[in-house]
Amino acid sequence: MQTGQGYAIEDKTMRMTMEKTKRRVKISSIGVYVPPKILTNADLEKMVDTSDEWIITRTGIRERHLADESQATSDLCLEAARRALDQASLKIDDVDLILVATSSPDTLFPSTACWVQKGLEATEIPAFDLSAGCTGFLYGMIVAESLILNGTCRRVLLIGGELLSKITNWKDRATCVLFGDAAGAVILEESPDESGIISFFWQADGRLADLLYLPAGGTRRPASEETVRQGLHYISMKGNEVFKHAVRRMGEAALEALKRAGLKPEDVTHFIPHQANIRIIEATGERLKLPPEKVYTNIDRYGNVSVASIPLCLEELRAGGKLKKGDIILMDAFGAGFTWAAIVYRW
Ligand code: COA
């Protein structure tokens, strides 16, 4: 075992033994919430100098859903959480921790998880946020797995919620066409059988932090008239740089997580990549030599919803009856930090 790097098992015999005896953590239910309001590429053509054709060919996005003025991130998270609890026929009292992955919190403090806790009327269970850009949902699964396996929690409510439309500069065509709002929640608990997380890989490189970040509003550049005037409370991104790193790191993470599971790309039933750009998704799929039918995409309908993107894909596959017991799912994400991670999961 390498510190911080998941399971690195070199010996095949040992790996097979581990496969048989290892305790697993599984997703026992999923709930998602997507706000009803839709913004199409045609709508964007009226707002900035862009075209439907440019957006589709460069990103794969046709439309995205936006929250309304009155909503905050925790409102989206709350809806998703309620749906996940309902699907599992559980009450919030059956859960031991609320963990929210987000980069667009309601407030800098307290955490969005505490606002969700208030909404769920779940007093006295721990609640905190995790910030890992668009990789936050996978980081959250990895953290939750370890809390469950070490006995700290029996069940974790993990929510990936993002309301990026309120930190997007709607005059910047390079970013405003990309993002959408949504939340996805899962309940994680110990698996009674072989289903669940088989392996993972996670890394970060803070040297590249300023290629994708929110420049102002924190302690580095507190809010001032000047920061507001310069639009520094909006997402700042060097898109083509992010693109190159995303393609490289998502490929590496997927291959490393598969190696740690003792599996090969051809063993994967469903590849669920973070939905940031169809060209990043296709390039990663090609690097893994996966046929397009194994690569799940819904970016055309939602855009990049950051941490909500993987649970949204999972729920669409589940609700569509496409997930069969024993299916091998490869989840893969990249985001601000930079952060990246992949999880190999047996359904
Ligand atoms: N409509 C029309 N033209 C646009 C445009 C838009 N919405 N946005 C940018 N352009 C223009 C640029 O101004 C540039 O024009 P120029 O050549 O005259 O200077 C041209 O298109 C190419 O810009 P570039 O940024 O090189 O395009 P790209 O092919 O890299 O695509 C992104 C831009 C943002 C779609 C792409 O880089 C991307 O998806 N990056 C990753 C973003 C991401 O995933 N972020 C989140 C990580 S989780």
PDB file of N, CA and C and ligand atoms in Angstrom, residues 49-51 54-55 58-59 134 173-174 177-179 212 237 239-240 242-243 274 276-277 279-280 304 334-335, ligand 1:
ATOM      1  N   ASP A  49     -20.781  37.083 -28.081  1.00  0.00           N
ATOM      2  CA  ASP A  49     -20.410  36.830 -29.471  1.00  0.00           C
ATOM      3  C   ASP A  49     -19.989  35.359 -29.626  1.00  0.00           C
ATOM      4  N   THR A  50     -20.990  34.505 -29.842  1.00  0.00           N
ATOM      5  CA  THR A  50     -20.721  33.072 -29.993  1.00  0.00           C
ATOM      6  C   THR A  50     -21.740  32.496 -30.962  1.00  0.00           C
ATOM      7  N   SER A  51     -21.621  31.186 -31.237  1.00  0.00           N
ATOM      8  CA  SER A  51     -22.617  30.552 -32.106  1.00  0.00           C
ATOM      9  C   SER A  51     -22.887  29.137 -31.617  1.00  0.00           C
ATOM     10  N   TRP A  54     -20.220  26.830 -32.924  1.00  0.00           N
ATOM     11  CA  TRP A  54     -18.933  26.859 -32.204  1.00  0.00           C
ATOM     12  C   TRP A  54     -19.057  26.060 -30.906  1.00  0.00           C
ATOM     13  N   ILE A  55     -20.129  26.322 -30.162  1.00  0.00           N
ATOM     14  CA  ILE A  55     -20.257  25.673 -28.844  1.00  0.00           C
ATOM     15  C   ILE A  55     -20.372  24.153 -29.014  1.00  0.00           C
ATOM     16  N   ARG A  58     -16.887  22.694 -30.368  1.00  0.00           N
ATOM     17  CA  ARG A  58     -15.750  22.828 -29.445  1.00  0.00           C
ATOM     18  C   ARG A  58     -15.992  22.194 -28.080  1.00  0.00           C
ATOM     19  N   THR A  59     -17.290  22.050 -27.697  1.00  0.00           N
ATOM     20  CA  THR A  59     -17.545  21.554 -26.331  1.00  0.00           C
ATOM     21  C   THR A  59     -18.519  20.371 -26.274  1.00  0.00           C
ATOM     22  N   CYS A 134     -13.835  20.047  -9.724  1.00  0.00           N
ATOM     23  CA  CYS A 134     -14.775  19.083 -10.324  1.00  0.00           C
ATOM     24  C   CYS A 134     -14.482  17.647  -9.906  1.00  0.00           C
ATOM     25  N   ARG A 173     -17.358  35.014 -23.047  1.00  0.00           N
ATOM     26  CA  ARG A 173     -17.805  33.893 -23.882  1.00  0.00           C
ATOM     27  C   ARG A 173     -16.950  32.638 -23.710  1.00  0.00           C
ATOM     28  N   ALA A 174     -15.708  32.829 -23.217  1.00  0.00           N
ATOM     29  CA  ALA A 174     -14.818  31.669 -23.067  1.00  0.00           C
ATOM     30  C   ALA A 174     -15.231  30.761 -21.909  1.00  0.00           C
ATOM     31  N   VAL A 177     -20.294  29.733 -21.678  1.00  0.00           N
ATOM     32  CA  VAL A 177     -21.004  28.709 -22.465  1.00  0.00           C
ATOM     33  C   VAL A 177     -20.841  27.312 -21.848  1.00  0.00           C
ATOM     34  N   LEU A 178     -19.941  27.184 -20.857  1.00  0.00           N
ATOM     35  CA  LEU A 178     -19.532  25.843 -20.429  1.00  0.00           C
ATOM     36  C   LEU A 178     -20.336  25.240 -19.281  1.00  0.00           C
ATOM     37  N   PHE A 179     -20.753  26.099 -18.343  1.00  0.00           N
ATOM     38  CA  PHE A 179     -21.184  25.547 -17.055  1.00  0.00           C
ATOM     39  C   PHE A 179     -22.700  25.502 -16.865  1.00  0.00           C
ATOM     40  N   LEU A 212      -7.141  27.780 -13.248  1.00  0.00           N
ATOM     41  CA  LEU A 212      -8.607  27.678 -13.089  1.00  0.00           C
ATOM     42  C   LEU A 212      -8.934  28.011 -11.643  1.00  0.00           C
ATOM     43  N   MET A 237     -10.308  31.209 -16.076  1.00  0.00           N
ATOM     44  CA  MET A 237      -9.792  29.934 -16.604  1.00  0.00           C
ATOM     45  C   MET A 237      -8.972  30.147 -17.869  1.00  0.00           C
ATOM     46  N   GLY A 239      -8.560  28.173 -20.661  1.00  0.00           N
ATOM     47  CA  GLY A 239      -9.249  26.986 -21.170  1.00  0.00           C
ATOM     48  C   GLY A 239      -8.372  25.982 -21.872  1.00  0.00           C
ATOM     49  N   ASN A 240      -7.524  26.469 -22.804  1.00  0.00           N
ATOM     50  CA  ASN A 240      -6.745  25.486 -23.575  1.00  0.00           C
ATOM     51  C   ASN A 240      -5.671  24.805 -22.729  1.00  0.00           C
ATOM     52  N   VAL A 242      -6.108  24.159 -19.434  1.00  0.00           N
ATOM     53  CA  VAL A 242      -6.883  23.186 -18.644  1.00  0.00           C
ATOM     54  C   VAL A 242      -7.149  21.947 -19.495  1.00  0.00           C
ATOM     55  N   PHE A 243      -7.506  22.184 -20.724  1.00  0.00           N
ATOM     56  CA  PHE A 243      -7.838  21.100 -21.651  1.00  0.00           C
ATOM     57  C   PHE A 243      -6.688  20.086 -21.744  1.00  0.00           C
ATOM     58  N   HIS A 274     -15.921  12.684 -16.042  1.00  0.00           N
ATOM     59  CA  HIS A 274     -16.448  14.015 -15.735  1.00  0.00           C
ATOM     60  C   HIS A 274     -16.799  14.706 -17.058  1.00  0.00           C
ATOM     61  N   ALA A 276     -16.803  17.648 -18.927  1.00  0.00           N
ATOM     62  CA  ALA A 276     -16.310  19.028 -19.049  1.00  0.00           C
ATOM     63  C   ALA A 276     -16.302  19.484 -20.496  1.00  0.00           C
ATOM     64  N   ASN A 277     -15.963  18.565 -21.398  1.00  0.00           N
ATOM     65  CA  ASN A 277     -15.870  18.907 -22.814  1.00  0.00           C
ATOM     66  C   ASN A 277     -15.889  17.591 -23.590  1.00  0.00           C
ATOM     67  N   ARG A 279     -14.648  16.775 -26.266  1.00  0.00           N
ATOM     68  CA  ARG A 279     -13.354  16.412 -26.856  1.00  0.00           C
ATOM     69  C   ARG A 279     -12.409  15.819 -25.803  1.00  0.00           C
ATOM     70  N   ILE A 280     -12.516  16.275 -24.546  1.00  0.00           N
ATOM     71  CA  ILE A 280     -11.719  15.663 -23.470  1.00  0.00           C
ATOM     72  C   ILE A 280     -12.221  14.231 -23.244  1.00  0.00           C
ATOM     73  N   ASN A 304     -21.081  21.510 -18.175  1.00  0.00           N
ATOM     74  CA  ASN A 304     -20.211  21.064 -17.083  1.00  0.00           C
ATOM     75  C   ASN A 304     -20.859  21.442 -15.754  1.00  0.00           C
ATOM     76  N   PHE A 334     -11.436  15.363 -13.352  1.00  0.00           N
ATOM     77  CA  PHE A 334     -10.337  16.338 -13.325  1.00  0.00           C
ATOM     78  C   PHE A 334     -10.928  17.693 -12.991  1.00  0.00           C
ATOM     79  N   GLY A 335     -10.208  18.495 -12.210  1.00  0.00           N
ATOM     80  CA  GLY A 335     -10.773  19.811 -11.899  1.00  0.00           C
ATOM     81  C   GLY A 335      -9.776  20.780 -11.311  1.00  0.00           C
TER      82      GLY A 335
HETATM   83  N1  COA B   1     -17.672  31.320 -29.021  1.00  0.00           N
HETATM   84  C1  COA B   1     -16.921  31.620 -30.086  1.00  0.00           C
HETATM   85  N2  COA B   1     -15.590  31.725 -30.040  1.00  0.00           N
HETATM   86  C2  COA B   1     -14.988  31.501 -28.868  1.00  0.00           C
HETATM   87  C3  COA B   1     -15.719  31.185 -27.708  1.00  0.00           C
HETATM   88  C4  COA B   1     -17.118  31.102 -27.813  1.00  0.00           C
HETATM   89  N3  COA B   1     -17.900  30.783 -26.770  1.00  0.00           N
HETATM   90  N4  COA B   1     -14.848  31.009 -26.686  1.00  0.00           N
HETATM   91  C5  COA B   1     -13.625  31.205 -27.172  1.00  0.00           C
HETATM   92  N5  COA B   1     -13.702  31.510 -28.487  1.00  0.00           N
HETATM   93  C6  COA B   1     -12.617  31.820 -29.403  1.00  0.00           C
HETATM   94  C7  COA B   1     -11.395  32.357 -28.737  1.00  0.00           C
HETATM   95  O1  COA B   1     -11.493  33.743 -28.511  1.00  0.00           O
HETATM   96  C8  COA B   1     -10.326  32.024 -29.746  1.00  0.00           C
HETATM   97  O2  COA B   1     -10.352  32.994 -30.772  1.00  0.00           O
HETATM   98  P1  COA B   1      -9.000  33.467 -31.476  1.00  0.00           P
HETATM   99  O3  COA B   1      -8.428  32.228 -32.113  1.00  0.00           O
HETATM  100  O4  COA B   1      -9.483  34.477 -32.436  1.00  0.00           O
HETATM  101  O5  COA B   1      -8.135  34.016 -30.386  1.00  0.00           O
HETATM  102  C9  COA B   1     -10.798  30.705 -30.349  1.00  0.00           C
HETATM  103  O6  COA B   1     -12.205  30.605 -30.034  1.00  0.00           O
HETATM  104  C10 COA B   1     -10.085  29.502 -29.810  1.00  0.00           C
HETATM  105  O7  COA B   1      -9.996  29.622 -28.397  1.00  0.00           O
HETATM  106  P2  COA B   1      -9.412  28.479 -27.488  1.00  0.00           P
HETATM  107  O8  COA B   1      -9.559  28.872 -26.056  1.00  0.00           O
HETATM  108  O9  COA B   1      -8.058  28.096 -27.967  1.00  0.00           O
HETATM  109  O10 COA B   1     -10.452  27.315 -27.869  1.00  0.00           O
HETATM  110  P3  COA B   1     -10.463  25.830 -27.454  1.00  0.00           P
HETATM  111  O11 COA B   1     -10.567  24.968 -28.622  1.00  0.00           O
HETATM  112  O12 COA B   1      -9.378  25.524 -26.426  1.00  0.00           O
HETATM  113  O13 COA B   1     -11.863  25.704 -26.684  1.00  0.00           O
HETATM  114  C11 COA B   1     -12.679  25.622 -24.432  1.00  0.00           C
HETATM  115  C12 COA B   1     -12.104  26.495 -25.538  1.00  0.00           C
HETATM  116  C13 COA B   1     -12.870  26.481 -23.197  1.00  0.00           C
HETATM  117  C14 COA B   1     -13.991  25.062 -24.897  1.00  0.00           C
HETATM  118  C15 COA B   1     -11.687  24.464 -24.152  1.00  0.00           C
HETATM  119  O14 COA B   1     -10.390  24.972 -24.012  1.00  0.00           O
HETATM  120  C16 COA B   1     -12.041  23.682 -22.935  1.00  0.00           C
HETATM  121  O15 COA B   1     -13.067  23.044 -22.870  1.00  0.00           O
HETATM  122  N6  COA B   1     -11.142  23.669 -21.947  1.00  0.00           N
HETATM  123  C17 COA B   1     -11.348  22.916 -20.751  1.00  0.00           C
HETATM  124  C18 COA B   1     -12.308  23.632 -19.884  1.00  0.00           C
HETATM  125  C19 COA B   1     -12.690  22.818 -18.710  1.00  0.00           C
HETATM  126  O16 COA B   1     -12.861  21.649 -18.838  1.00  0.00           O
HETATM  127  N7  COA B   1     -12.808  23.464 -17.557  1.00  0.00           N
HETATM  128  C20 COA B   1     -13.247  22.856 -16.383  1.00  0.00           C
HETATM  129  C21 COA B   1     -12.321  21.792 -15.945  1.00  0.00           C
HETATM  130  S1  COA B   1     -13.164  20.743 -14.912  1.00  0.00           S
END
